[in-house]
Amino acid sequence: MAYKDYYDVLGVSRGASDADIKSAYRKLAKQYHPDKNQGDEKAADKFKEIGEAYAVLNDPEKRKVYDQFGHTGQVPPGYDTGGFQGGDFGGFDGSQFSDFFQDLFGRAAQGGAGRRGGVSTNFGGMPGAGGAGFPGGGQVNLEDLLGGLGGAGQSRRFVQNVEGELQVTLAEAYHGSDEVINVDGKRLSLRVPAGTRDGARLRLAGQGPGGGDVLLTIRVLEDANFELEGDDLTTSVDVPAPVAALGGDVKVRTLGGTTGNLSIPAGSSGGRKMRLRGQGWPKKGGGHGDLYVRLNLTVPKTLSDREKELYQQLRDLQS
């Protein structure tokens, strides 16, 4: 498995600030968003890649580890390989060990809902001979995964949990999505419930290697058009200056997929927020939060002669 240069994916330098990384992600996510590139598989793959890069570089701890080791393919300190040397695996070195576990727990290629997400390999405590293990709470004995490397009759069955992160878009978390992942060569199907929050945990009991559980932490990617805070969503809509001055209707698209009219009061200013009740995030007890629409006043870049004349008259009246 080739390691990706996540800085290159987002088009930023290695010294980029958190704000620069977020800005680059928002710009690219908007450009390659599936809603704007329906049916374009390359754009969908690019959107997924952008999300993977942002999930790492936006997290201080993950970025620190990546900066030290991610681009080299080497196993970070504390990620114990169980004391096995290259000869034990026929030339299976430390970097291949890292790749092995990434391959063990990757999302299966598939079409349909959820295909754009990704699974990052943050496995729960897989202890080696030294006991340092991978960070996390679950444990998987290497003998079970690699066919029992102990002597004859000495293979132990000590299997607990495998952990990972499943990335979904904001729209997938809102509507719910059907996902397919690969765990130890086995395809597993699961449903991400509608209204799932970032950090939510899903458990696939008994579906891991040797009968252990698969524990997934849901990571909801930021969206280029909507922001989530509590039960409420915020979006922006462009409003032509004459409409803001005189009042009128503009089209607003919700995360739920519907498009409706928003009545703009006469004399509205840029930055004003208006509320659409019941168009926000699904609530646990039923119903939805609200959608707040931020008004973004726009002026035409080019004007016809008649439009110039009218704007000049308006300017003269206000001077």
XYZ file of C-alpha atoms in Angstrom:
319
model
C 0.000 0.000 0.000
C 1.593 3.261 -1.106
C 1.685 6.129 1.343
C 0.135 9.361 0.148
C 1.510 12.849 0.583
C -1.508 14.401 2.283
C 0.013 17.876 2.043
C 0.236 17.448 -1.712
C -3.356 16.169 -1.816
C -4.573 19.408 -0.203
C -2.056 21.570 -2.069
C -0.460 23.049 1.065
C 3.081 23.169 2.426
C 4.246 21.052 5.360
C 4.376 24.184 7.490
C 0.775 25.132 6.694
C -1.299 26.445 9.603
C -4.522 24.811 10.752
C -6.440 27.660 9.123
C -4.605 27.123 5.813
C -5.375 23.407 5.895
C -9.052 23.996 6.640
C -9.303 26.632 3.903
C -7.661 24.341 1.343
C -9.943 21.472 2.332
C -13.103 23.569 2.046
C -12.085 24.836 -1.403
C -11.279 21.368 -2.759
C -14.272 19.704 -1.102
C -16.555 22.235 -2.743
C -14.883 21.667 -6.122
C -15.096 17.862 -5.997
C -18.311 17.512 -3.984
C -20.413 14.601 -5.340
C -23.465 16.833 -5.658
C -21.592 18.890 -8.259
C -19.985 15.905 -9.989
C -22.721 13.314 -10.177
C -21.602 10.187 -12.006
C -17.953 11.273 -12.070
C -16.001 8.434 -10.449
C -12.693 10.326 -10.567
C -14.239 13.265 -8.718
C -15.735 10.877 -6.145
C -12.323 9.268 -5.557
C -10.711 12.693 -5.291
C -13.350 13.788 -2.757
C -12.590 10.693 -0.693
C -8.841 11.331 -0.888
C -9.325 14.954 0.196
C -11.367 13.786 3.178
C -8.709 11.267 4.198
C -5.992 13.911 4.023
C -8.009 16.410 6.057
C -8.911 13.810 8.698
C -5.182 13.339 9.374
C -3.799 16.856 8.993
C -6.652 18.492 10.944
C -5.934 16.301 13.983
C -2.826 17.540 15.869
C -1.828 14.095 17.165
C -2.382 12.309 13.856
C -0.538 15.060 12.006
C 2.409 14.815 14.391
C 2.743 11.071 13.810
C 2.254 11.493 10.061
C 4.904 14.209 9.877
C 7.370 11.894 11.585
C 6.563 8.583 9.959
C 3.538 8.629 7.651
C 5.331 9.671 4.488
C 8.128 7.119 5.008
C 5.989 4.020 5.522
C 7.770 3.133 8.787
C 6.096 2.004 11.982
C 6.034 4.759 14.666
C 7.606 4.213 18.104
C 5.256 2.341 20.450
C 3.684 0.444 17.540
C 5.233 -2.860 18.592
C 5.680 -5.495 15.865
C 5.693 -8.250 18.444
C 9.439 -8.856 18.360
C 9.316 -10.514 14.947
C 12.214 -9.762 12.592
C 12.157 -9.748 8.828
C 13.230 -13.405 8.657
C 10.223 -14.525 10.705
C 7.930 -13.466 7.865
C 10.191 -14.236 4.927
C 11.316 -10.628 4.530
C 8.168 -9.075 6.064
C 9.741 -5.852 7.404
C 8.359 -3.120 9.677
C 6.833 -1.060 6.875
C 5.107 -4.152 5.448
C 3.794 -4.895 8.929
C 2.148 -1.477 8.923
C 0.738 -2.116 5.461
C -0.553 -5.533 6.545
C -2.809 -4.072 9.177
C -3.987 -1.298 6.877
C -4.920 -3.934 4.294
C -6.544 -6.053 6.996
C -9.076 -3.347 7.788
C -9.874 -1.316 4.683
C -13.170 -0.450 3.060
C -14.216 -2.733 0.213
C -14.594 -1.022 -3.157
C -18.274 -0.681 -3.870
C -20.866 1.431 -5.543
C -23.888 3.079 -4.032
C -24.376 4.895 -0.771
C -21.360 5.421 1.431
C -18.746 4.621 -1.218
C -17.044 7.991 -0.782
C -16.140 7.399 2.866
C -12.990 5.725 4.123
C -11.627 3.673 6.976
C -8.468 4.792 8.741
C -6.431 2.122 10.484
C -6.393 3.060 14.165
C -6.377 -0.502 15.521
C -7.011 -1.367 19.115
C -4.098 -2.717 21.220
C -2.503 -5.524 19.195
C 0.179 -6.659 21.654
C 3.511 -8.109 20.681
C 6.026 -9.942 22.789
C 7.030 -6.726 24.500
C 3.439 -5.899 25.393
C 3.582 -2.306 24.160
C 1.005 -2.930 21.479
C -0.930 -0.521 19.333
C -2.746 2.272 21.240
C -6.318 1.418 22.104
C -8.314 -1.031 24.131
C -8.858 -4.174 22.010
C -6.376 -7.008 21.509
C -5.770 -9.459 18.666
C -3.212 -12.264 19.005
C -0.863 -12.361 16.002
C -0.875 -16.157 16.061
C -4.583 -16.146 15.234
C -4.118 -13.695 12.361
C -0.970 -15.262 10.900
C -1.826 -18.913 11.291
C -0.245 -19.729 14.656
C 3.491 -19.035 14.609
C 4.168 -20.866 17.872
C 5.293 -24.473 18.045
C 2.996 -27.389 17.276
C 0.060 -27.418 19.625
C 1.120 -24.102 21.135
C -1.183 -21.722 19.194
C -3.260 -19.656 21.625
C -6.733 -18.251 20.981
C -6.770 -14.819 22.580
C -8.872 -12.489 20.509
C -10.795 -9.424 21.601
C -11.635 -6.368 19.551
C -10.470 -4.607 16.397
C -11.015 -0.855 16.230
C -11.104 1.555 13.314
C -12.532 4.835 12.074
C -15.188 5.117 9.388
C -15.411 8.403 7.501
C -18.757 9.572 6.129
C -19.853 12.828 4.566
C -22.200 15.194 6.372
C -24.979 14.263 3.947
C -24.441 10.539 4.612
C -24.566 11.141 8.366
C -27.755 13.185 7.923
C -29.638 10.650 5.778
C -27.963 7.502 7.051
C -25.932 5.286 4.731
C -25.258 1.644 3.945
C -21.566 0.772 4.161
C -19.413 -2.237 3.287
C -16.003 -2.774 4.886
C -13.361 -5.516 4.701
C -12.163 -7.105 7.928
C -9.593 -9.880 7.579
C -10.800 -10.598 4.037
C -14.458 -10.750 5.058
C -16.976 -8.259 3.671
C -19.188 -6.792 6.379
C -22.284 -4.696 5.788
C -23.488 -2.101 8.258
C -25.911 0.780 8.477
C -24.907 4.236 9.686
C -28.147 5.566 11.236
C -29.651 8.866 10.098
C -28.543 11.731 12.322
C -25.275 10.081 13.368
C -22.837 12.460 15.065
C -19.088 12.718 14.776
C -17.497 10.427 17.362
C -20.443 8.009 17.517
C -19.451 4.353 17.994
C -20.828 1.388 16.066
C -20.249 -2.197 17.179
C -20.342 -5.302 15.001
C -20.491 -8.041 17.621
C -18.584 -11.211 16.813
C -17.636 -10.043 13.316
C -13.913 -9.542 13.916
C -11.053 -12.045 13.488
C -11.553 -15.106 15.678
C -14.993 -13.958 16.790
C -13.956 -10.644 18.295
C -15.946 -7.447 17.886
C -15.390 -4.716 15.305
C -15.659 -1.272 16.903
C -16.015 1.685 14.567
C -15.742 5.355 15.477
C -17.691 7.506 13.018
C -15.868 10.563 11.684
C -18.158 13.033 9.938
C -16.279 15.096 7.367
C -16.809 18.828 7.165
C -19.066 19.988 4.354
C -18.301 22.848 1.996
C -21.884 24.160 2.092
C -23.278 23.341 5.545
C -22.042 23.753 9.112
C -23.441 21.747 12.017
C -23.709 23.141 15.547
C -25.863 21.264 18.006
C -29.119 20.420 16.262
C -28.888 23.382 13.877
C -27.338 23.749 10.444
C -26.028 26.910 8.823
C -25.655 27.586 5.109
C -25.253 30.618 2.845
C -27.279 31.897 -0.085
C -26.404 34.540 -2.667
C -28.814 37.465 -2.768
C -28.624 40.038 -5.596
C -28.329 43.588 -4.314
C -31.680 44.732 -5.823
C -33.474 41.829 -4.102
C -31.845 42.708 -0.779
C -32.922 46.331 -1.211
C -36.472 45.744 -2.459
C -37.250 42.319 -1.030
C -38.044 39.128 -2.918
C -37.589 35.371 -2.981
C -34.401 33.326 -3.423
C -33.928 29.578 -3.731
C -32.374 27.732 -0.777
C -31.208 24.116 -0.872
C -31.403 22.130 2.370
C -29.206 19.226 3.452
C -32.331 17.101 3.263
C -32.272 17.609 -0.506
C -35.275 19.872 -0.916
C -35.181 23.311 -2.500
C -37.568 26.028 -1.410
C -38.135 29.763 -1.517
C -36.806 32.060 1.185
C -38.535 35.432 1.437
C -35.975 38.205 1.808
C -37.312 41.302 3.594
C -36.662 44.658 1.933
C -33.564 46.405 3.247
C -31.701 43.221 4.226
C -27.960 43.525 4.803
C -25.179 41.109 3.979
C -24.410 38.666 6.780
C -27.969 38.658 8.089
C -29.189 35.235 9.232
C -32.684 33.946 8.607
C -34.178 30.793 10.086
C -35.997 27.934 8.407
C -37.640 25.945 11.188
C -37.426 22.154 11.124
C -34.808 22.006 8.366
C -31.831 21.242 10.617
C -30.283 18.052 12.018
C -32.416 15.034 13.033
C -33.057 14.970 16.782
C -32.903 11.820 18.911
C -36.422 12.288 20.217
C -37.845 13.027 16.775
C -38.123 16.131 14.668
C -35.296 18.333 13.408
C -33.360 21.378 14.458
C -33.415 24.572 12.400
C -31.526 25.734 9.330
C -29.982 29.197 9.503
C -29.390 30.895 6.172
C -26.685 33.544 5.983
C -27.333 36.207 3.306
C -24.456 36.861 0.960
C -25.101 40.024 -1.060
C -23.841 39.931 -4.631
C -23.394 42.495 -7.376
C -23.046 41.709 -11.108
C -19.517 41.590 -12.488
C -20.681 42.916 -15.851
C -23.514 45.336 -16.597
C -25.492 46.122 -19.704
C -25.733 49.751 -20.764
C -29.239 49.954 -19.320
C -28.119 48.460 -16.001
C -25.222 50.898 -15.799
C -27.627 53.760 -16.378
C -29.930 52.585 -13.599
C -27.062 52.029 -11.129
C -25.729 55.496 -11.942
C -29.141 56.997 -11.267
C -29.306 55.137 -7.950
C -25.822 56.335 -7.031
C -26.754 59.945 -7.870
C -29.868 59.716 -5.719
C -27.824 58.539 -2.744
C -25.072 61.126 -3.077
